[in-house]
mmCIF file with all atom_site columns, C-alpha atoms in Angstrom:
data_model
loop_
_atom_site.group_PDB
_atom_site.id
_atom_site.type_symbol
_atom_site.label_atom_id
_atom_site.label_alt_id
_atom_site.label_comp_id
_atom_site.label_asym_id
_atom_site.label_entity_id
_atom_site.label_seq_id
_atom_site.pdbx_PDB_ins_code
_atom_site.Cartn_x
_atom_site.Cartn_y
_atom_site.Cartn_z
_atom_site.occupancy
_atom_site.B_iso_or_equiv
_atom_site.pdbx_formal_charge
_atom_site.auth_seq_id
_atom_site.auth_comp_id
_atom_site.auth_asym_id
_atom_site.auth_atom_id
_atom_site.pdbx_PDB_model_num
ATOM 1   C CA . GLU Z 1 1   ? 117.709 117.576 103.556 1.00 68.00 ? 6   GLU Z CA 1
ATOM 2   C CA . THR Z 1 2   ? 119.288 115.372 106.211 1.00 71.00 ? 7   THR Z CA 1
ATOM 3   C CA . GLY Z 1 3   ? 122.773 115.268 104.729 1.00 85.00 ? 8   GLY Z CA 1
ATOM 4   C CA . VAL Z 1 4   ? 122.671 111.456 104.661 1.00 93.00 ? 9   VAL Z CA 1
ATOM 5   C CA . THR Z 1 5   ? 122.901 109.834 101.234 1.00 94.00 ? 10  THR Z CA 1
ATOM 6   C CA . GLN Z 1 6   ? 122.463 106.169 100.395 1.00 96.00 ? 11  GLN Z CA 1
ATOM 7   C CA . SER Z 1 7   ? 123.352 104.215 97.283  1.00 95.00 ? 12  SER Z CA 1
ATOM 8   C CA . PRO Z 1 8   ? 122.036 102.564 95.280  1.00 96.00 ? 13  PRO Z CA 1
ATOM 9   C CA . THR Z 1 9   ? 118.375 103.577 95.563  1.00 95.00 ? 14  THR Z CA 1
ATOM 10  C CA . HIS Z 1 10  ? 117.124 100.278 94.162  1.00 96.00 ? 15  HIS Z CA 1
ATOM 11  C CA . LEU Z 1 11  ? 118.742 96.880  93.808  1.00 96.00 ? 16  LEU Z CA 1
ATOM 12  C CA . ILE Z 1 12  ? 117.622 93.476  92.561  1.00 98.00 ? 17  ILE Z CA 1
ATOM 13  C CA . LYS Z 1 13  ? 119.531 90.369  93.624  1.00 98.00 ? 18  LYS Z CA 1
ATOM 14  C CA . THR Z 1 14  ? 119.076 86.617  93.455  1.00 98.00 ? 19  THR Z CA 1
ATOM 15  C CA . ARG Z 1 15  ? 118.802 84.341  96.463  1.00 97.00 ? 20  ARG Z CA 1
ATOM 16  C CA . GLY Z 1 16  ? 122.259 83.254  97.676  1.00 97.00 ? 21  GLY Z CA 1
ATOM 17  C CA . GLN Z 1 17  ? 124.074 86.318  96.329  1.00 98.00 ? 22  GLN Z CA 1
ATOM 18  C CA . GLN Z 1 18  ? 125.896 88.926  98.385  1.00 98.00 ? 23  GLN Z CA 1
ATOM 19  C CA . VAL Z 1 19  ? 125.118 92.668  98.474  1.00 98.00 ? 24  VAL Z CA 1
ATOM 20  C CA . THR Z 1 20  ? 126.824 95.837  99.739  1.00 98.00 ? 25  THR Z CA 1
ATOM 21  C CA . LEU Z 1 21  ? 124.831 98.951  100.522 1.00 98.00 ? 26  LEU Z CA 1
ATOM 22  C CA . ARG Z 1 22  ? 126.507 102.312 101.105 1.00 97.00 ? 27  ARG Z CA 1
ATOM 23  C CA . CYS Z 1 23  ? 125.800 105.347 103.216 1.00 96.00 ? 28  CYS Z CA 1
ATOM 24  C CA . SER Z 1 24  ? 127.477 108.721 103.510 1.00 94.00 ? 29  SER Z CA 1
ATOM 25  C CA . SER Z 1 25  ? 126.728 110.985 106.445 1.00 89.00 ? 30  SER Z CA 1
ATOM 26  C CA . GLN Z 1 26  ? 127.628 114.485 107.515 1.00 82.00 ? 31  GLN Z CA 1
ATOM 27  C CA . SER Z 1 27  ? 131.004 115.433 108.871 1.00 78.00 ? 32  SER Z CA 1
ATOM 28  C CA . GLY Z 1 28  ? 131.008 115.211 112.657 1.00 79.00 ? 33  GLY Z CA 1
ATOM 29  C CA . HIS Z 1 29  ? 128.274 112.571 112.866 1.00 81.00 ? 34  HIS Z CA 1
ATOM 30  C CA . ASN Z 1 30  ? 130.283 109.878 114.619 1.00 83.00 ? 35  ASN Z CA 1
ATOM 31  C CA . THR Z 1 31  ? 127.491 107.343 115.023 1.00 90.00 ? 36  THR Z CA 1
ATOM 32  C CA . VAL Z 1 32  ? 125.789 105.499 112.188 1.00 93.00 ? 37  VAL Z CA 1
ATOM 33  C CA . SER Z 1 33  ? 123.064 102.899 112.458 1.00 95.00 ? 38  SER Z CA 1
ATOM 34  C CA . TRP Z 1 34  ? 121.343 100.638 109.942 1.00 97.00 ? 39  TRP Z CA 1
ATOM 35  C CA . TYR Z 1 35  ? 117.725 99.491  109.848 1.00 97.00 ? 40  TYR Z CA 1
ATOM 36  C CA . GLN Z 1 36  ? 115.634 97.036  107.864 1.00 97.00 ? 41  GLN Z CA 1
ATOM 37  C CA . GLN Z 1 37  ? 112.069 98.055  107.083 1.00 96.00 ? 42  GLN Z CA 1
ATOM 38  C CA . ALA Z 1 38  ? 109.717 95.470  105.632 1.00 95.00 ? 43  ALA Z CA 1
ATOM 39  C CA . LEU Z 1 39  ? 106.564 96.654  103.891 1.00 91.00 ? 44  LEU Z CA 1
ATOM 40  C CA . GLY Z 1 40  ? 103.999 97.918  106.393 1.00 89.00 ? 45  GLY Z CA 1
ATOM 41  C CA . GLN Z 1 41  ? 106.367 97.564  109.343 1.00 92.00 ? 46  GLN Z CA 1
ATOM 42  C CA . GLY Z 1 42  ? 108.457 99.927  111.404 1.00 93.00 ? 47  GLY Z CA 1
ATOM 43  C CA . PRO Z 1 43  ? 112.240 99.957  110.929 1.00 95.00 ? 48  PRO Z CA 1
ATOM 44  C CA . GLN Z 1 44  ? 114.097 97.153  112.738 1.00 96.00 ? 49  GLN Z CA 1
ATOM 45  C CA . PHE Z 1 45  ? 117.518 97.991  114.207 1.00 95.00 ? 50  PHE Z CA 1
ATOM 46  C CA . ILE Z 1 46  ? 120.351 95.973  112.625 1.00 97.00 ? 51  ILE Z CA 1
ATOM 47  C CA . PHE Z 1 47  ? 123.484 97.456  114.180 1.00 94.00 ? 52  PHE Z CA 1
ATOM 48  C CA . GLN Z 1 48  ? 125.239 100.660 115.148 1.00 93.00 ? 53  GLN Z CA 1
ATOM 49  C CA . TYR Z 1 49  ? 128.802 101.906 114.732 1.00 92.00 ? 54  TYR Z CA 1
ATOM 50  C CA . TYR Z 1 50  ? 130.577 104.567 116.724 1.00 89.00 ? 55  TYR Z CA 1
ATOM 51  C CA . ARG Z 1 51  ? 134.008 105.736 115.612 1.00 88.00 ? 56  ARG Z CA 1
ATOM 52  C CA . GLU Z 1 52  ? 134.425 102.663 113.390 1.00 90.00 ? 57  GLU Z CA 1
ATOM 53  C CA . GLU Z 1 53  ? 133.551 100.143 116.116 1.00 92.00 ? 58  GLU Z CA 1
ATOM 54  C CA . GLU Z 1 54  ? 130.274 98.202  116.359 1.00 91.00 ? 59  GLU Z CA 1
ATOM 55  C CA . ASN Z 1 55  ? 128.642 99.153  119.669 1.00 88.00 ? 60  ASN Z CA 1
ATOM 56  C CA . GLY Z 1 56  ? 125.139 97.739  119.365 1.00 89.00 ? 61  GLY Z CA 1
ATOM 57  C CA . ARG Z 1 57  ? 123.435 94.972  117.419 1.00 91.00 ? 62  ARG Z CA 1
ATOM 58  C CA . GLY Z 1 58  ? 119.852 93.924  116.928 1.00 91.00 ? 63  GLY Z CA 1
ATOM 59  C CA . ASN Z 1 59  ? 118.443 90.450  116.395 1.00 91.00 ? 64  ASN Z CA 1
ATOM 60  C CA . PHE Z 1 60  ? 120.033 89.823  112.993 1.00 96.00 ? 65  PHE Z CA 1
ATOM 61  C CA . PRO Z 1 61  ? 122.253 86.863  111.998 1.00 96.00 ? 66  PRO Z CA 1
ATOM 62  C CA . PRO Z 1 62  ? 126.020 87.236  111.419 1.00 96.00 ? 67  PRO Z CA 1
ATOM 63  C CA . ARG Z 1 63  ? 125.552 87.278  107.643 1.00 97.00 ? 68  ARG Z CA 1
ATOM 64  C CA . PHE Z 1 64  ? 124.577 90.932  108.195 1.00 98.00 ? 69  PHE Z CA 1
ATOM 65  C CA . SER Z 1 65  ? 127.816 92.826  108.759 1.00 96.00 ? 70  SER Z CA 1
ATOM 66  C CA . GLY Z 1 66  ? 129.002 96.387  108.505 1.00 96.00 ? 71  GLY Z CA 1
ATOM 67  C CA . LEU Z 1 67  ? 131.869 98.811  108.363 1.00 95.00 ? 72  LEU Z CA 1
ATOM 68  C CA . GLN Z 1 68  ? 132.294 102.467 109.222 1.00 94.00 ? 73  GLN Z CA 1
ATOM 69  C CA . PHE Z 1 69  ? 135.107 104.517 107.714 1.00 92.00 ? 74  PHE Z CA 1
ATOM 70  C CA . PRO Z 1 70  ? 136.956 107.617 108.975 1.00 88.00 ? 75  PRO Z CA 1
ATOM 71  C CA . ASN Z 1 71  ? 135.345 109.769 106.271 1.00 85.00 ? 76  ASN Z CA 1
ATOM 72  C CA . TYR Z 1 72  ? 131.850 109.253 107.835 1.00 85.00 ? 77  TYR Z CA 1
ATOM 73  C CA . SER Z 1 73  ? 130.800 106.712 105.218 1.00 92.00 ? 78  SER Z CA 1
ATOM 74  C CA . SER Z 1 74  ? 129.623 103.220 106.067 1.00 96.00 ? 79  SER Z CA 1
ATOM 75  C CA . GLU Z 1 75  ? 128.588 99.937  104.469 1.00 97.00 ? 80  GLU Z CA 1
ATOM 76  C CA . LEU Z 1 76  ? 126.063 97.227  105.155 1.00 98.00 ? 81  LEU Z CA 1
ATOM 77  C CA . ASN Z 1 77  ? 126.983 93.812  103.760 1.00 98.00 ? 82  ASN Z CA 1
ATOM 78  C CA . VAL Z 1 78  ? 124.555 90.931  103.526 1.00 98.00 ? 83  VAL Z CA 1
ATOM 79  C CA . ASN Z 1 79  ? 125.765 87.472  102.534 1.00 97.00 ? 84  ASN Z CA 1
ATOM 80  C CA . ALA Z 1 80  ? 123.746 84.490  101.328 1.00 98.00 ? 85  ALA Z CA 1
ATOM 81  C CA . LEU Z 1 81  ? 120.672 86.567  100.535 1.00 98.00 ? 86  LEU Z CA 1
ATOM 82  C CA . GLU Z 1 82  ? 117.281 85.100  101.375 1.00 98.00 ? 87  GLU Z CA 1
ATOM 83  C CA . LEU Z 1 83  ? 113.874 86.031  99.990  1.00 97.00 ? 88  LEU Z CA 1
ATOM 84  C CA . ASP Z 1 84  ? 112.912 87.545  103.380 1.00 96.00 ? 89  ASP Z CA 1
ATOM 85  C CA . ASP Z 1 85  ? 115.793 90.007  103.075 1.00 98.00 ? 90  ASP Z CA 1
ATOM 86  C CA . SER Z 1 86  ? 113.690 91.967  100.588 1.00 97.00 ? 91  SER Z CA 1
ATOM 87  C CA . ALA Z 1 87  ? 113.060 95.305  102.313 1.00 97.00 ? 92  ALA Z CA 1
ATOM 88  C CA . LEU Z 1 88  ? 113.938 98.984  102.493 1.00 96.00 ? 93  LEU Z CA 1
ATOM 89  C CA . TYR Z 1 89  ? 117.334 99.418  104.173 1.00 97.00 ? 94  TYR Z CA 1
ATOM 90  C CA . LEU Z 1 90  ? 117.807 102.685 105.992 1.00 96.00 ? 95  LEU Z CA 1
ATOM 91  C CA . CYS Z 1 91  ? 120.941 104.318 107.264 1.00 95.00 ? 96  CYS Z CA 1
ATOM 92  C CA . ALA Z 1 92  ? 120.861 106.968 109.995 1.00 94.00 ? 97  ALA Z CA 1
ATOM 93  C CA . SER Z 1 93  ? 123.551 109.173 111.440 1.00 92.00 ? 98  SER Z CA 1
ATOM 94  C CA . SER Z 1 94  ? 123.359 110.753 114.863 1.00 86.00 ? 99  SER Z CA 1
ATOM 95  C CA . PHE Z 1 95  ? 124.156 114.236 116.047 1.00 78.00 ? 100 PHE Z CA 1
ATOM 96  C CA . GLY Z 1 96  ? 123.546 114.414 119.761 1.00 77.00 ? 101 GLY Z CA 1
ATOM 97  C CA . GLU Z 1 97  ? 120.474 112.284 120.270 1.00 80.00 ? 102 GLU Z CA 1
ATOM 98  C CA . LYS Z 1 98  ? 118.733 113.169 117.026 1.00 84.00 ? 103 LYS Z CA 1
ATOM 99  C CA . LEU Z 1 99  ? 118.650 110.664 114.152 1.00 88.00 ? 104 LEU Z CA 1
ATOM 100 C CA . PHE Z 1 100 ? 119.042 111.792 110.541 1.00 91.00 ? 105 PHE Z CA 1
ATOM 101 C CA . PHE Z 1 101 ? 117.913 109.218 107.985 1.00 93.00 ? 106 PHE Z CA 1
ATOM 102 C CA . GLY Z 1 102 ? 118.824 108.690 104.376 1.00 94.00 ? 107 GLY Z CA 1
ATOM 103 C CA . SER Z 1 103 ? 116.183 107.884 101.745 1.00 94.00 ? 108 SER Z CA 1
ATOM 104 C CA . GLY Z 1 104 ? 117.034 104.198 101.836 1.00 95.00 ? 109 GLY Z CA 1
ATOM 105 C CA . THR Z 1 105 ? 117.924 101.389 99.450  1.00 97.00 ? 110 THR Z CA 1
ATOM 106 C CA . GLN Z 1 106 ? 115.057 99.204  98.246  1.00 96.00 ? 111 GLN Z CA 1
ATOM 107 C CA . LEU Z 1 107 ? 116.416 95.656  97.967  1.00 97.00 ? 112 LEU Z CA 1
ATOM 108 C CA . SER Z 1 108 ? 114.473 92.960  96.129  1.00 97.00 ? 113 SER Z CA 1
ATOM 109 C CA . VAL Z 1 109 ? 115.653 89.360  96.390  1.00 98.00 ? 114 VAL Z CA 1
ATOM 110 C CA . LEU Z 1 110 ? 114.263 87.021  93.725  1.00 96.00 ? 115 LEU Z CA 1
ATOM 111 C CA . LYS L 2 1   ? 111.729 92.630  125.251 1.00 74.00 ? 30  LYS L CA 1
ATOM 112 C CA . GLN L 2 2   ? 110.747 96.265  124.732 1.00 82.00 ? 31  GLN L CA 1
ATOM 113 C CA . GLU L 2 3   ? 107.710 96.816  122.549 1.00 90.00 ? 32  GLU L CA 1
ATOM 114 C CA . VAL L 2 4   ? 106.307 99.964  120.980 1.00 95.00 ? 33  VAL L CA 1
ATOM 115 C CA . THR L 2 5   ? 102.680 100.055 119.842 1.00 96.00 ? 34  THR L CA 1
ATOM 116 C CA . GLN L 2 6   ? 101.002 102.743 117.759 1.00 97.00 ? 35  GLN L CA 1
ATOM 117 C CA . ILE L 2 7   ? 97.262  103.288 117.599 1.00 93.00 ? 36  ILE L CA 1
ATOM 118 C CA . PRO L 2 8   ? 95.446  103.737 115.302 1.00 93.00 ? 37  PRO L CA 1
ATOM 119 C CA . ALA L 2 9   ? 97.176  101.916 112.445 1.00 95.00 ? 38  ALA L CA 1
ATOM 120 C CA . ALA L 2 10  ? 95.421  104.151 109.920 1.00 96.00 ? 39  ALA L CA 1
ATOM 121 C CA . LEU L 2 11  ? 93.473  107.383 110.044 1.00 96.00 ? 40  LEU L CA 1
ATOM 122 C CA . SER L 2 12  ? 91.570  109.361 107.422 1.00 97.00 ? 41  SER L CA 1
ATOM 123 C CA . VAL L 2 13  ? 90.352  112.859 108.297 1.00 96.00 ? 42  VAL L CA 1
ATOM 124 C CA . PRO L 2 14  ? 89.052  115.939 106.478 1.00 97.00 ? 43  PRO L CA 1
ATOM 125 C CA . GLU L 2 15  ? 91.317  118.935 106.165 1.00 97.00 ? 44  GLU L CA 1
ATOM 126 C CA . GLY L 2 16  ? 91.286  121.268 109.162 1.00 97.00 ? 45  GLY L CA 1
ATOM 127 C CA . GLU L 2 17  ? 90.696  118.657 111.847 1.00 97.00 ? 46  GLU L CA 1
ATOM 128 C CA . ASN L 2 18  ? 92.848  118.426 114.967 1.00 97.00 ? 47  ASN L CA 1
ATOM 129 C CA . LEU L 2 19  ? 94.050  114.898 115.563 1.00 95.00 ? 48  LEU L CA 1
ATOM 130 C CA . VAL L 2 20  ? 95.957  112.770 118.055 1.00 96.00 ? 49  VAL L CA 1
ATOM 131 C CA . LEU L 2 21  ? 98.270  109.859 117.324 1.00 97.00 ? 50  LEU L CA 1
ATOM 132 C CA . ASN L 2 22  ? 99.164  107.481 120.136 1.00 97.00 ? 51  ASN L CA 1
ATOM 133 C CA . CYS L 2 23  ? 102.324 105.584 121.025 1.00 97.00 ? 52  CYS L CA 1
ATOM 134 C CA . SER L 2 24  ? 102.704 103.195 123.963 1.00 97.00 ? 53  SER L CA 1
ATOM 135 C CA . PHE L 2 25  ? 105.775 101.373 125.254 1.00 95.00 ? 54  PHE L CA 1
ATOM 136 C CA . THR L 2 26  ? 106.320 98.560  127.716 1.00 91.00 ? 55  THR L CA 1
ATOM 137 C CA . ASP L 2 27  ? 109.418 99.749  129.609 1.00 82.00 ? 56  ASP L CA 1
ATOM 138 C CA . SER L 2 28  ? 109.347 103.084 131.458 1.00 78.00 ? 57  SER L CA 1
ATOM 139 C CA . ALA L 2 29  ? 113.174 103.243 131.645 1.00 84.00 ? 58  ALA L CA 1
ATOM 140 C CA . ILE L 2 30  ? 113.493 105.080 128.359 1.00 89.00 ? 59  ILE L CA 1
ATOM 141 C CA . TYR L 2 31  ? 116.287 107.395 127.256 1.00 89.00 ? 60  TYR L CA 1
ATOM 142 C CA . ASN L 2 32  ? 114.272 109.465 124.804 1.00 93.00 ? 61  ASN L CA 1
ATOM 143 C CA . LEU L 2 33  ? 111.336 109.287 122.408 1.00 95.00 ? 62  LEU L CA 1
ATOM 144 C CA . GLN L 2 34  ? 111.289 110.597 118.872 1.00 95.00 ? 63  GLN L CA 1
ATOM 145 C CA . TRP L 2 35  ? 108.462 111.113 116.397 1.00 97.00 ? 64  TRP L CA 1
ATOM 146 C CA . PHE L 2 36  ? 109.168 110.748 112.683 1.00 97.00 ? 65  PHE L CA 1
ATOM 147 C CA . ARG L 2 37  ? 107.310 111.250 109.444 1.00 97.00 ? 66  ARG L CA 1
ATOM 148 C CA . GLN L 2 38  ? 107.792 108.909 106.485 1.00 96.00 ? 67  GLN L CA 1
ATOM 149 C CA . ASP L 2 39  ? 106.503 109.497 102.964 1.00 93.00 ? 68  ASP L CA 1
ATOM 150 C CA . PRO L 2 40  ? 105.927 106.401 100.771 1.00 87.00 ? 69  PRO L CA 1
ATOM 151 C CA . GLY L 2 41  ? 109.183 104.649 99.827  1.00 80.00 ? 70  GLY L CA 1
ATOM 152 C CA . LYS L 2 42  ? 111.266 107.335 101.493 1.00 84.00 ? 71  LYS L CA 1
ATOM 153 C CA . GLY L 2 43  ? 113.429 107.768 104.557 1.00 88.00 ? 72  GLY L CA 1
ATOM 154 C CA . LEU L 2 44  ? 112.320 109.168 107.885 1.00 93.00 ? 73  LEU L CA 1
ATOM 155 C CA . THR L 2 45  ? 112.196 112.839 108.810 1.00 93.00 ? 74  THR L CA 1
ATOM 156 C CA . SER L 2 46  ? 112.546 113.731 112.474 1.00 93.00 ? 75  SER L CA 1
ATOM 157 C CA . LEU L 2 47  ? 109.647 115.811 113.800 1.00 96.00 ? 76  LEU L CA 1
ATOM 158 C CA . LEU L 2 48  ? 110.147 116.039 117.558 1.00 96.00 ? 77  LEU L CA 1
ATOM 159 C CA . LEU L 2 49  ? 112.554 114.603 120.144 1.00 94.00 ? 78  LEU L CA 1
ATOM 160 C CA . ILE L 2 50  ? 111.528 114.365 123.800 1.00 95.00 ? 79  ILE L CA 1
ATOM 161 C CA . GLN L 2 51  ? 114.149 113.638 126.451 1.00 92.00 ? 80  GLN L CA 1
ATOM 162 C CA . SER L 2 52  ? 113.155 111.278 129.260 1.00 91.00 ? 81  SER L CA 1
ATOM 163 C CA . SER L 2 53  ? 113.165 114.225 131.695 1.00 92.00 ? 82  SER L CA 1
ATOM 164 C CA . GLN L 2 54  ? 110.778 116.295 129.550 1.00 94.00 ? 83  GLN L CA 1
ATOM 165 C CA . ARG L 2 55  ? 106.983 116.242 129.377 1.00 95.00 ? 84  ARG L CA 1
ATOM 166 C CA . GLU L 2 56  ? 106.399 117.762 125.943 1.00 96.00 ? 85  GLU L CA 1
ATOM 167 C CA . GLN L 2 57  ? 107.885 119.400 122.863 1.00 96.00 ? 86  GLN L CA 1
ATOM 168 C CA . THR L 2 58  ? 106.281 121.702 120.321 1.00 97.00 ? 87  THR L CA 1
ATOM 169 C CA . SER L 2 59  ? 107.118 122.611 116.754 1.00 96.00 ? 88  SER L CA 1
ATOM 170 C CA . GLY L 2 60  ? 104.656 124.691 114.756 1.00 97.00 ? 89  GLY L CA 1
ATOM 171 C CA . ARG L 2 61  ? 101.359 122.777 114.512 1.00 97.00 ? 90  ARG L CA 1
ATOM 172 C CA . LEU L 2 62  ? 102.866 119.715 116.200 1.00 98.00 ? 91  LEU L CA 1
ATOM 173 C CA . ASN L 2 63  ? 102.928 118.958 119.908 1.00 98.00 ? 92  ASN L CA 1
ATOM 174 C CA . ALA L 2 64  ? 104.284 115.752 121.425 1.00 97.00 ? 93  ALA L CA 1
ATOM 175 C CA . SER L 2 65  ? 103.786 114.740 125.043 1.00 97.00 ? 94  SER L CA 1
ATOM 176 C CA . LEU L 2 66  ? 105.454 112.057 127.129 1.00 96.00 ? 95  LEU L CA 1
ATOM 177 C CA . ASP L 2 67  ? 104.155 110.235 130.216 1.00 95.00 ? 96  ASP L CA 1
ATOM 178 C CA . LYS L 2 68  ? 106.803 107.726 131.257 1.00 92.00 ? 97  LYS L CA 1
ATOM 179 C CA . SER L 2 69  ? 104.869 106.363 134.212 1.00 91.00 ? 98  SER L CA 1
ATOM 180 C CA . SER L 2 70  ? 101.997 105.230 132.000 1.00 93.00 ? 99  SER L CA 1
ATOM 181 C CA . GLY L 2 71  ? 104.261 104.332 129.067 1.00 94.00 ? 100 GLY L CA 1
ATOM 182 C CA . ARG L 2 72  ? 102.550 106.683 126.621 1.00 96.00 ? 101 ARG L CA 1
ATOM 183 C CA . SER L 2 73  ? 103.265 109.469 124.186 1.00 97.00 ? 102 SER L CA 1
ATOM 184 C CA . THR L 2 74  ? 100.870 111.409 121.978 1.00 98.00 ? 103 THR L CA 1
ATOM 185 C CA . LEU L 2 75  ? 101.490 113.456 118.850 1.00 97.00 ? 104 LEU L CA 1
ATOM 186 C CA . TYR L 2 76  ? 98.945  116.224 118.406 1.00 98.00 ? 105 TYR L CA 1
ATOM 187 C CA . ILE L 2 77  ? 98.547  117.750 114.948 1.00 98.00 ? 106 ILE L CA 1
ATOM 188 C CA . ALA L 2 78  ? 96.545  120.964 114.813 1.00 98.00 ? 107 ALA L CA 1
ATOM 189 C CA . ALA L 2 79  ? 94.572  122.136 111.791 1.00 98.00 ? 108 ALA L CA 1
ATOM 190 C CA . SER L 2 80  ? 95.588  119.202 109.589 1.00 97.00 ? 109 SER L CA 1
ATOM 191 C CA . GLN L 2 81  ? 96.447  119.800 105.913 1.00 97.00 ? 110 GLN L CA 1
ATOM 192 C CA . PRO L 2 82  ? 96.625  117.443 102.891 1.00 97.00 ? 111 PRO L CA 1
ATOM 193 C CA . GLY L 2 83  ? 100.417 117.860 102.999 1.00 96.00 ? 112 GLY L CA 1
ATOM 194 C CA . ASP L 2 84  ? 100.398 116.150 106.416 1.00 97.00 ? 113 ASP L CA 1
ATOM 195 C CA . SER L 2 85  ? 99.443  112.877 104.713 1.00 97.00 ? 114 SER L CA 1
ATOM 196 C CA . ALA L 2 86  ? 102.202 110.380 105.536 1.00 97.00 ? 115 ALA L CA 1
ATOM 197 C CA . THR L 2 87  ? 103.069 107.594 107.965 1.00 97.00 ? 116 THR L CA 1
ATOM 198 C CA . TYR L 2 88  ? 103.988 108.761 111.459 1.00 98.00 ? 117 TYR L CA 1
ATOM 199 C CA . LEU L 2 89  ? 106.407 106.615 113.428 1.00 97.00 ? 118 LEU L CA 1
ATOM 200 C CA . CYS L 2 90  ? 107.293 106.663 117.092 1.00 97.00 ? 119 CYS L CA 1
ATOM 201 C CA . ALA L 2 91  ? 110.760 105.489 118.199 1.00 96.00 ? 120 ALA L CA 1
ATOM 202 C CA . VAL L 2 92  ? 111.646 104.861 121.835 1.00 95.00 ? 121 VAL L CA 1
ATOM 203 C CA . SER L 2 93  ? 115.294 104.526 122.845 1.00 92.00 ? 122 SER L CA 1
ATOM 204 C CA . PHE L 2 94  ? 116.068 101.960 125.518 1.00 87.00 ? 123 PHE L CA 1
ATOM 205 C CA . LEU L 2 95  ? 119.388 101.009 127.109 1.00 82.00 ? 124 LEU L CA 1
ATOM 206 C CA . THR L 2 96  ? 120.335 97.695  125.491 1.00 78.00 ? 125 THR L CA 1
ATOM 207 C CA . GLY L 2 97  ? 123.714 96.046  126.013 1.00 75.00 ? 126 GLY L CA 1
ATOM 208 C CA . GLY L 2 98  ? 125.336 99.326  127.025 1.00 77.00 ? 127 GLY L CA 1
ATOM 209 C CA . SER L 2 99  ? 123.968 101.389 124.113 1.00 79.00 ? 128 SER L CA 1
ATOM 210 C CA . TYR L 2 100 ? 120.768 103.336 123.592 1.00 82.00 ? 129 TYR L CA 1
ATOM 211 C CA . ILE L 2 101 ? 118.918 101.571 120.794 1.00 87.00 ? 130 ILE L CA 1
ATOM 212 C CA . PRO L 2 102 ? 115.689 102.899 119.232 1.00 90.00 ? 131 PRO L CA 1
ATOM 213 C CA . THR L 2 103 ? 112.683 100.583 118.942 1.00 93.00 ? 132 THR L CA 1
ATOM 214 C CA . PHE L 2 104 ? 110.099 101.665 116.399 1.00 95.00 ? 133 PHE L CA 1
ATOM 215 C CA . GLY L 2 105 ? 106.372 101.178 116.302 1.00 96.00 ? 134 GLY L CA 1
ATOM 216 C CA . ARG L 2 106 ? 104.645 100.109 113.078 1.00 96.00 ? 135 ARG L CA 1
ATOM 217 C CA . GLY L 2 107 ? 103.380 103.618 112.476 1.00 96.00 ? 136 GLY L CA 1
ATOM 218 C CA . THR L 2 108 ? 100.081 105.361 111.874 1.00 97.00 ? 137 THR L CA 1
ATOM 219 C CA . SER L 2 109 ? 99.181  105.947 108.227 1.00 97.00 ? 138 SER L CA 1
ATOM 220 C CA . LEU L 2 110 ? 97.462  109.340 107.979 1.00 97.00 ? 139 LEU L CA 1
ATOM 221 C CA . ILE L 2 111 ? 95.427  110.623 105.063 1.00 97.00 ? 140 ILE L CA 1
ATOM 222 C CA . VAL L 2 112 ? 94.117  114.194 105.163 1.00 97.00 ? 141 VAL L CA 1
ATOM 223 C CA . HIS L 2 113 ? 91.632  114.765 102.361 1.00 96.00 ? 142 HIS L CA 1
ATOM 224 C CA . PRO L 2 114 ? 90.655  118.200 101.037 1.00 94.00 ? 143 PRO L CA 1
#
């Protein structure tokens, strides 16, 4: 058990729609990061939040946005969904340098 | 652009074998390196974390080494078991835009058959 929970576990959306994915991490884990993992690939870094401020971003367009809340929960929002957005989305919280991952949200865009 | 490569992409071994998974990276100025295990459709479980100043870390049957100068890390699994079957991912943290950001390899898919 990593103490990181993600919801929902599975989601089906249509191209052009918007989606919000949620993550809850352990108390005291001030940093949260989000990743996109396509089938057969390693996770790709989307962005990272520290104490509710974005402090790192990967090569993803602005339609990928996020929020981190004081209660150690966070959200990933994706607007104008495209077919290539279909992937497993992973949330990770950090304690020291170690990453603790949730089980992910499998997003399918039709 | 930092790149992380894992070889082999897939491995199938009989139970009891000792095996080595490889990870290479293009930039020696790393912050740390972490090995993860991922079961199908699931999240990642941290196995070992090696700081840039360290040479190796051990946990049970697992041993990970780091050679920054050659840009390589190996994960050694002793006496493999069917329960070790999973994908093993290497993540290398580099300083990017003022933050340490992990870059993942594509992983090595391991099957240990009885």
